[in-house]
Amino acid sequence: MGRGKIVIQRIDDSTSRQVTFSKRRKGLIKKAKELAILCDAEVGLIIFSNTDKLYDFASSSLKSTIERFNKTKMEQQQLLNPASEVKFWQREATTLRQELHSLQETHRQLMGQQLNGLSVKELHNIESQLEMSLRGIRMKKEQILTNEIKELTRKRNLVHHENLELSRKVQRIHQENVELHKKAYAVSIRNELGTRDIEDTADESHAQVRLQLSLPEQSHYETSTNS
């Protein structure tokens, strides 16, 4: 025989009710997952038990799903009742004006203005907020300074390394210049010695030529004397 239809009504027995709730909840969440995967649907599921225990499931994000639901619900209501759109934006404008006024008042209090009428507790809260802000500002400033110091240290090391490389290059060039100077000096000495040898040889040749030219004159003088 087939199973008979289950009567959908509240289960009186608390134990049976809890067991049924647990089974049906798991099956419902499983069906929601299958629906989201198979049909590429955005599914959000919220369950509260009779003991106020919360169970939820969302295919993406439950918060975004709820926001999408509220937005879509509001748009549908506005389409059905255009007058409600005007009321909605009026409420939004009023809310924004209140938030702006609250922010302006808080800003003035943080600047040390309009503190009359505040209790000691409220003043202490403002003081705590300022101290937290100062700590955050100091931490951010220290972080920026630390990063700048690291960057300057890196640049200093880089410049120091470049200076060492330039110093080594200058020393090599100086050494090469010294070597070239020595070679040039040696060549100059050799050239000077060679020039002196040539000059001495030329002087000796000239002296011999003069000696040979003088011999005939001396002989003629001696002959005249004898006669």
Tab-separated table of N, CA, C and O in Angstrom, residues 70-165:
chain	number	residue	atom	x	y	z
A	70	ASN	N	14.510	44.154	-0.837
A	70	ASN	CA	13.878	45.399	-0.401
A	70	ASN	C	13.787	46.398	-1.540
A	70	ASN	O	12.761	47.088	-1.709
A	71	LYS	N	14.865	46.490	-2.341
A	71	LYS	CA	14.855	47.421	-3.461
A	71	LYS	C	13.795	47.043	-4.491
A	71	LYS	O	13.036	47.899	-4.966
A	72	THR	N	13.748	45.764	-4.824
A	72	THR	CA	12.760	45.309	-5.810
A	72	THR	C	11.340	45.490	-5.280
A	72	THR	O	10.433	45.907	-6.016
A	73	LYS	N	11.160	45.188	-3.993
A	73	LYS	CA	9.840	45.340	-3.381
A	73	LYS	C	9.402	46.794	-3.407
A	73	LYS	O	8.244	47.118	-3.719
A	74	MET	N	10.341	47.699	-3.110
A	74	MET	CA	10.020	49.122	-3.101
A	74	MET	C	9.693	49.606	-4.512
A	74	MET	O	8.746	50.376	-4.717
A	75	GLU	N	10.461	49.132	-5.524
A	75	GLU	CA	10.193	49.545	-6.907
A	75	GLU	C	8.822	49.058	-7.366
A	75	GLU	O	8.099	49.786	-8.066
A	76	GLN	N	8.460	47.854	-6.965
A	76	GLN	CA	7.134	47.348	-7.330
A	76	GLN	C	6.023	48.166	-6.685
A	76	GLN	O	4.999	48.466	-7.312
A	77	GLN	N	6.245	48.536	-5.442
A	77	GLN	CA	5.241	49.354	-4.760
A	77	GLN	C	5.131	50.732	-5.391
A	77	GLN	O	4.033	51.290	-5.510
A	78	GLN	N	6.243	51.278	-5.823
A	78	GLN	CA	6.212	52.590	-6.460
A	78	GLN	C	5.497	52.545	-7.802
A	78	GLN	O	4.798	53.487	-8.180
A	79	LEU	N	5.671	51.436	-8.525
A	79	LEU	CA	4.965	51.296	-9.794
A	79	LEU	C	3.458	51.208	-9.570
A	79	LEU	O	2.671	51.727	-10.369
A	80	LEU	N	3.073	50.548	-8.503
A	80	LEU	CA	1.653	50.419	-8.206
A	80	LEU	C	1.067	51.705	-7.634
A	80	LEU	O	-0.101	52.022	-7.853
A	81	ASN	N	1.890	52.472	-6.914
A	81	ASN	CA	1.400	53.690	-6.270
A	81	ASN	C	2.436	54.794	-6.435
A	81	ASN	O	3.367	54.899	-5.628
A	82	PRO	N	2.329	55.625	-7.492
A	82	PRO	CA	3.329	56.683	-7.724
A	82	PRO	C	3.450	57.659	-6.551
A	82	PRO	O	4.512	58.231	-6.332
A	83	ALA	N	2.372	57.857	-5.816
A	83	ALA	CA	2.419	58.817	-4.707
A	83	ALA	C	3.375	58.346	-3.612
A	83	ALA	O	3.983	59.152	-2.906
A	84	SER	N	3.516	57.027	-3.496
A	84	SER	CA	4.404	56.500	-2.460
A	84	SER	C	5.864	56.833	-2.765
A	84	SER	O	6.688	56.935	-1.853
A	85	GLU	N	6.191	57.003	-4.061
A	85	GLU	CA	7.566	57.358	-4.427
A	85	GLU	C	7.923	58.732	-3.891
A	85	GLU	O	9.025	58.944	-3.373
A	86	VAL	N	6.977	59.663	-3.993
A	86	VAL	CA	7.230	61.007	-3.475
A	86	VAL	C	7.433	60.958	-1.969
A	86	VAL	O	8.359	61.574	-1.424
A	87	LYS	N	6.589	60.192	-1.290
A	87	LYS	CA	6.726	60.078	0.163
A	87	LYS	C	8.058	59.419	0.534
A	87	LYS	O	8.698	59.814	1.509
A	88	PHE	N	8.442	58.444	-0.283
A	88	PHE	CA	9.706	57.755	0.008
A	88	PHE	C	10.879	58.724	-0.079
A	88	PHE	O	11.727	58.776	0.817
A	89	TRP	N	10.932	59.498	-1.160
A	89	TRP	CA	12.042	60.434	-1.316
A	89	TRP	C	11.993	61.552	-0.297
A	89	TRP	O	13.034	62.086	0.116
A	90	GLN	N	10.795	61.919	0.137
A	90	GLN	CA	10.685	62.901	1.209
A	90	GLN	C	11.267	62.349	2.506
A	90	GLN	O	11.990	63.057	3.220
A	91	ARG	N	10.961	61.081	2.781
A	91	ARG	CA	11.537	60.455	3.979
A	91	ARG	C	13.056	60.346	3.860
A	91	ARG	O	13.790	60.583	4.823
A	92	GLU	N	13.525	59.990	2.642
A	92	GLU	CA	14.965	59.902	2.434
A	92	GLU	C	15.641	61.256	2.633
A	92	GLU	O	16.713	61.345	3.254
A	93	ALA	N	15.020	62.318	2.122
A	93	ALA	CA	15.590	63.656	2.266
A	93	ALA	C	15.630	64.069	3.735
A	93	ALA	O	16.621	64.651	4.205
A	94	THR	N	14.556	63.764	4.461
A	94	THR	CA	14.524	64.096	5.887
A	94	THR	C	15.606	63.336	6.645
A	94	THR	O	16.313	63.896	7.491
A	95	THR	N	15.759	62.056	6.305
A	95	THR	CA	16.784	61.243	6.968
A	95	THR	C	18.179	61.770	6.677
A	95	THR	O	19.030	61.863	7.572
A	96	LEU	N	18.424	62.133	5.425
A	96	LEU	CA	19.742	62.662	5.048
A	96	LEU	C	20.024	63.989	5.737
A	96	LEU	O	21.161	64.249	6.152
A	97	ARG	N	18.998	64.862	5.854
A	97	ARG	CA	19.195	66.135	6.557
A	97	ARG	C	19.528	65.903	8.025
A	97	ARG	O	20.415	66.578	8.589
A	98	GLN	N	18.864	64.945	8.643
A	98	GLN	CA	19.152	64.631	10.039
A	98	GLN	C	20.572	64.083	10.204
A	98	GLN	O	21.288	64.457	11.138
A	99	GLU	N	20.978	63.207	9.277
A	99	GLU	CA	22.332	62.670	9.346
A	99	GLU	C	23.374	63.761	9.136
A	99	GLU	O	24.414	63.793	9.824
A	100	LEU	N	23.110	64.665	8.207
A	100	LEU	CA	24.034	65.764	7.956
A	100	LEU	C	24.152	66.667	9.179
A	100	LEU	O	25.262	67.073	9.565
A	101	HIS	N	23.024	66.978	9.787
A	101	HIS	CA	23.046	67.813	10.990
A	101	HIS	C	23.820	67.133	12.112
A	101	HIS	O	24.614	67.782	12.821
A	102	SER	N	23.621	65.819	12.256
A	102	SER	CA	24.337	65.080	13.301
A	102	SER	C	25.835	65.067	13.040
A	102	SER	O	26.649	65.253	13.963
A	103	LEU	N	26.230	64.883	11.772
A	103	LEU	CA	27.644	64.887	11.430
A	103	LEU	C	28.269	66.257	11.662
A	103	LEU	O	29.397	66.359	12.152
A	104	GLN	N	27.557	67.319	11.305
A	104	GLN	CA	28.072	68.665	11.525
A	104	GLN	C	28.240	68.946	13.013
A	104	GLN	O	29.239	69.546	13.436
A	105	GLU	N	27.277	68.520	13.817
A	105	GLU	CA	27.364	68.725	15.262
A	105	GLU	C	28.538	67.944	15.849
A	105	GLU	O	29.295	68.458	16.685
A	106	THR	N	28.707	66.686	15.388
A	106	THR	CA	29.829	65.878	15.865
A	106	THR	C	31.158	66.507	15.471
A	106	THR	O	32.114	66.534	16.258
A	107	HIS	N	31.229	67.030	14.248
A	107	HIS	CA	32.463	67.671	13.781
A	107	HIS	C	32.792	68.893	14.633
A	107	HIS	O	33.954	69.100	15.014
A	108	ARG	N	31.798	69.707	14.932
A	108	ARG	CA	32.045	70.889	15.763
A	108	ARG	C	32.501	70.488	17.162
A	108	ARG	O	33.394	71.111	17.741
A	109	GLN	N	31.918	69.426	17.701
A	109	GLN	CA	32.323	68.970	19.033
A	109	GLN	C	33.752	68.441	19.027
A	109	GLN	O	34.521	68.670	19.966
A	110	LEU	N	34.120	67.719	17.958
A	110	LEU	CA	35.489	67.233	17.861
A	110	LEU	C	36.478	68.373	17.708
A	110	LEU	O	37.652	68.229	18.078
A	111	MET	N	36.020	69.494	17.159
A	111	MET	CA	36.876	70.670	17.041
A	111	MET	C	36.890	71.500	18.314
A	111	MET	O	37.524	72.559	18.368
A	112	GLY	N	36.191	71.028	19.372
A	112	GLY	CA	36.169	71.729	20.651
A	112	GLY	C	35.137	72.823	20.728
A	112	GLY	O	35.224	73.706	21.589
A	113	GLN	N	34.143	72.787	19.851
A	113	GLN	CA	33.106	73.815	19.823
A	113	GLN	C	31.769	73.226	20.266
A	113	GLN	O	31.535	72.020	20.145
A	114	GLN	N	30.906	74.105	20.765
A	114	GLN	CA	29.545	73.730	21.178
A	114	GLN	C	29.553	72.535	22.125
A	114	GLN	O	28.881	71.529	21.911
A	115	LEU	N	30.349	72.662	23.191
A	115	LEU	CA	30.425	71.597	24.195
A	115	LEU	C	29.497	71.843	25.365
A	115	LEU	O	29.423	70.991	26.270
A	116	ASN	N	28.810	72.976	25.362
A	116	ASN	CA	27.889	73.268	26.462
A	116	ASN	C	26.731	72.278	26.465
A	116	ASN	O	26.184	71.922	25.417
A	117	GLY	N	26.373	71.856	27.663
A	117	GLY	CA	25.256	70.923	27.801
A	117	GLY	C	25.648	69.466	27.733
A	117	GLY	O	24.811	68.590	27.945
A	118	LEU	N	26.916	69.171	27.416
A	118	LEU	CA	27.361	67.786	27.366
A	118	LEU	C	27.735	67.293	28.756
A	118	LEU	O	28.289	68.044	29.572
A	119	SER	N	27.429	66.042	29.008
A	119	SER	CA	27.758	65.441	30.302
A	119	SER	C	29.227	65.031	30.325
A	119	SER	O	29.925	65.043	29.298
A	120	VAL	N	29.687	64.660	31.519
A	120	VAL	CA	31.065	64.211	31.656
A	120	VAL	C	31.305	62.959	30.818
A	120	VAL	O	32.365	62.800	30.183
A	121	LYS	N	30.331	62.086	30.773
A	121	LYS	CA	30.470	60.851	29.992
A	121	LYS	C	30.584	61.160	28.503
A	121	LYS	O	31.418	60.564	27.788
A	122	GLU	N	29.764	62.102	28.029
A	122	GLU	CA	29.820	62.464	26.617
A	122	GLU	C	31.154	63.135	26.276
A	122	GLU	O	31.745	62.872	25.221
A	123	LEU	N	31.628	64.002	27.179
A	123	LEU	CA	32.930	64.623	26.960
A	123	LEU	C	34.050	63.584	26.963
A	123	LEU	O	35.001	63.675	26.182
A	124	HIS	N	33.928	62.593	27.850
A	124	HIS	CA	34.927	61.522	27.888
A	124	HIS	C	34.914	60.728	26.584
A	124	HIS	O	35.984	60.340	26.078
A	125	ASN	N	33.730	60.477	26.040
A	125	ASN	CA	33.641	59.758	24.765
A	125	ASN	C	34.309	60.545	23.638
A	125	ASN	O	35.025	59.981	22.799
A	126	ILE	N	34.087	61.869	23.619
A	126	ILE	CA	34.725	62.706	22.597
A	126	ILE	C	36.239	62.683	22.758
A	126	ILE	O	37.001	62.583	21.778
A	127	GLU	N	36.684	62.752	24.020
A	127	GLU	CA	38.117	62.708	24.286
A	127	GLU	C	38.719	61.386	23.824
A	127	GLU	O	39.811	61.349	23.234
A	128	SER	N	38.014	60.281	24.064
A	128	SER	CA	38.493	58.965	23.629
A	128	SER	C	38.579	58.896	22.109
A	128	SER	O	39.548	58.344	21.554
A	129	GLN	N	37.578	59.454	21.435
A	129	GLN	CA	37.613	59.459	19.966
A	129	GLN	C	38.809	60.248	19.446
A	129	GLN	O	39.483	59.829	18.499
A	130	LEU	N	39.078	61.393	20.070
A	130	LEU	CA	40.222	62.205	19.643
A	130	LEU	C	41.539	61.480	19.883
A	130	LEU	O	42.457	61.525	19.053
A	131	GLU	N	41.652	60.798	21.043
A	131	GLU	CA	42.877	60.060	21.337
A	131	GLU	C	43.078	58.924	20.345
A	131	GLU	O	44.201	58.681	19.873
A	132	MET	N	41.990	58.229	19.994
A	132	MET	CA	42.096	57.167	18.996
A	132	MET	C	42.503	57.742	17.643
A	132	MET	O	43.337	57.163	16.927
A	133	SER	N	41.938	58.899	17.300
A	133	SER	CA	42.303	59.529	16.028
A	133	SER	C	43.768	59.937	16.026
A	133	SER	O	44.481	59.738	15.034
A	134	LEU	N	44.241	60.493	17.162
A	134	LEU	CA	45.643	60.896	17.251
A	134	LEU	C	46.568	59.695	17.142
A	134	LEU	O	47.621	59.768	16.482
A	135	ARG	N	46.197	58.590	17.789
A	135	ARG	CA	47.032	57.385	17.692
A	135	ARG	C	47.104	56.898	16.254
A	135	ARG	O	48.173	56.521	15.757
A	136	GLY	N	45.952	56.914	15.579
A	136	GLY	CA	45.954	56.497	14.174
A	136	GLY	C	46.793	57.415	13.305
A	136	GLY	O	47.529	56.960	12.422
A	137	ILE	N	46.713	58.738	13.568
A	137	ILE	CA	47.491	59.697	12.790
A	137	ILE	C	48.971	59.511	13.050
A	137	ILE	O	49.800	59.529	12.121
A	138	ARG	N	49.340	59.322	14.337
A	138	ARG	CA	50.761	59.128	14.662
A	138	ARG	C	51.300	57.848	14.018
A	138	ARG	O	52.420	57.833	13.502
A	139	MET	N	50.512	56.783	14.082
A	139	MET	CA	50.955	55.532	13.473
A	139	MET	C	51.155	55.702	11.976
A	139	MET	O	52.139	55.209	11.407
A	140	LYS	N	50.231	56.407	11.325
A	140	LYS	CA	50.360	56.629	9.891
A	140	LYS	C	51.569	57.493	9.589
A	140	LYS	O	52.332	57.230	8.636
A	141	LYS	N	51.792	58.531	10.413
A	141	LYS	CA	52.948	59.402	10.202
A	141	LYS	C	54.246	58.631	10.395
A	141	LYS	O	55.187	58.772	9.599
A	142	GLU	N	54.305	57.811	11.450
A	142	GLU	CA	55.515	57.018	11.696
A	142	GLU	C	55.765	56.041	10.551
A	142	GLU	O	56.915	55.812	10.150
A	143	GLN	N	54.692	55.468	10.028
A	143	GLN	CA	54.845	54.543	8.909
A	143	GLN	C	55.408	55.262	7.683
A	143	GLN	O	56.328	54.762	7.012
A	144	ILE	N	54.887	56.470	7.397
A	144	ILE	CA	55.373	57.235	6.252
A	144	ILE	C	56.835	57.613	6.448
A	144	ILE	O	57.666	57.490	5.530
A	145	LEU	N	57.183	58.089	7.676
A	145	LEU	CA	58.567	58.463	7.949
A	145	LEU	C	59.506	57.263	7.846
A	145	LEU	O	60.621	57.369	7.326
A	146	THR	N	59.043	56.106	8.356
A	146	THR	CA	59.867	54.897	8.270
A	146	THR	C	60.123	54.512	6.821
A	146	THR	O	61.254	54.170	6.437
A	147	ASN	N	59.085	54.586	6.013
A	147	ASN	CA	59.248	54.267	4.593
A	147	ASN	C	60.190	55.253	3.903
A	147	ASN	O	61.015	54.861	3.060
A	148	GLU	N	60.082	56.546	4.274
A	148	GLU	CA	60.971	57.533	3.680
A	148	GLU	C	62.419	57.290	4.102
A	148	GLU	O	63.349	57.435	3.286
A	149	ILE	N	62.623	56.932	5.379
A	149	ILE	CA	63.983	56.647	5.854
A	149	ILE	C	64.565	55.448	5.113
A	149	ILE	O	65.735	55.445	4.710
A	150	LYS	N	63.756	54.402	4.931
A	150	LYS	CA	64.222	53.233	4.202
A	150	LYS	C	64.596	53.597	2.769
A	150	LYS	O	65.619	53.134	2.244
A	151	GLU	N	63.774	54.442	2.144
A	151	GLU	CA	64.049	54.836	0.767
A	151	GLU	C	65.320	55.680	0.685
A	151	GLU	O	66.153	55.500	-0.219
A	152	LEU	N	65.492	56.610	1.649
A	152	LEU	CA	66.708	57.425	1.663
A	152	LEU	C	67.945	56.573	1.926
A	152	LEU	O	69.009	56.806	1.341
A	153	THR	N	67.805	55.584	2.824
A	153	THR	CA	68.934	54.686	3.091
A	153	THR	C	69.305	53.898	1.845
A	153	THR	O	70.489	53.714	1.528
A	154	ARG	N	68.288	53.440	1.130
A	154	ARG	CA	68.553	52.697	-0.110
A	154	ARG	C	69.254	53.585	-1.130
A	154	ARG	O	70.232	53.162	-1.778
A	155	LYS	N	68.803	54.833	-1.261
A	155	LYS	CA	69.433	55.750	-2.215
A	155	LYS	C	70.858	56.085	-1.782
A	155	LYS	O	71.759	56.194	-2.623
A	156	ARG	N	71.066	56.249	-0.444
A	156	ARG	CA	72.416	56.547	0.042
A	156	ARG	C	73.373	55.403	-0.262
A	156	ARG	O	74.501	55.616	-0.712
A	157	ASN	N	72.909	54.168	-0.030
A	157	ASN	CA	73.751	53.010	-0.339
A	157	ASN	C	74.057	52.929	-1.826
A	157	ASN	O	75.176	52.581	-2.233
A	158	LEU	N	73.054	53.259	-2.627
A	158	LEU	CA	73.264	53.234	-4.076
A	158	LEU	C	74.287	54.285	-4.496
A	158	LEU	O	75.193	54.008	-5.300
A	159	VAL	N	74.162	55.500	-3.938
A	159	VAL	CA	75.117	56.564	-4.262
A	159	VAL	C	76.515	56.200	-3.761
A	159	VAL	O	77.524	56.448	-4.450
A	160	HIS	N	76.593	55.601	-2.565
A	160	HIS	CA	77.890	55.182	-2.037
A	160	HIS	C	78.544	54.150	-2.946
A	160	HIS	O	79.756	54.220	-3.228
A	161	HIS	N	77.753	53.205	-3.422
A	161	HIS	CA	78.289	52.195	-4.336
A	161	HIS	C	78.760	52.844	-5.637
A	161	HIS	O	79.831	52.492	-6.166
A	162	GLU	N	77.986	53.789	-6.148
A	162	GLU	CA	78.395	54.477	-7.378
A	162	GLU	C	79.676	55.271	-7.151
A	162	GLU	O	80.546	55.330	-8.036
A	163	ASN	N	79.806	55.900	-5.971
A	163	ASN	CA	81.036	56.641	-5.671
A	163	ASN	C	82.248	55.720	-5.615
A	163	ASN	O	83.345	56.088	-6.075
A	164	LEU	N	82.068	54.540	-5.024
A	164	LEU	CA	83.170	53.585	-4.995
A	164	LEU	C	83.589	53.175	-6.402
A	164	LEU	O	84.784	53.075	-6.716
A	165	GLU	N	82.587	52.926	-7.254
A	165	GLU	CA	82.896	52.554	-8.636
A	165	GLU	C	83.630	53.692	-9.355
A	165	GLU	O	84.623	53.468	-10.070
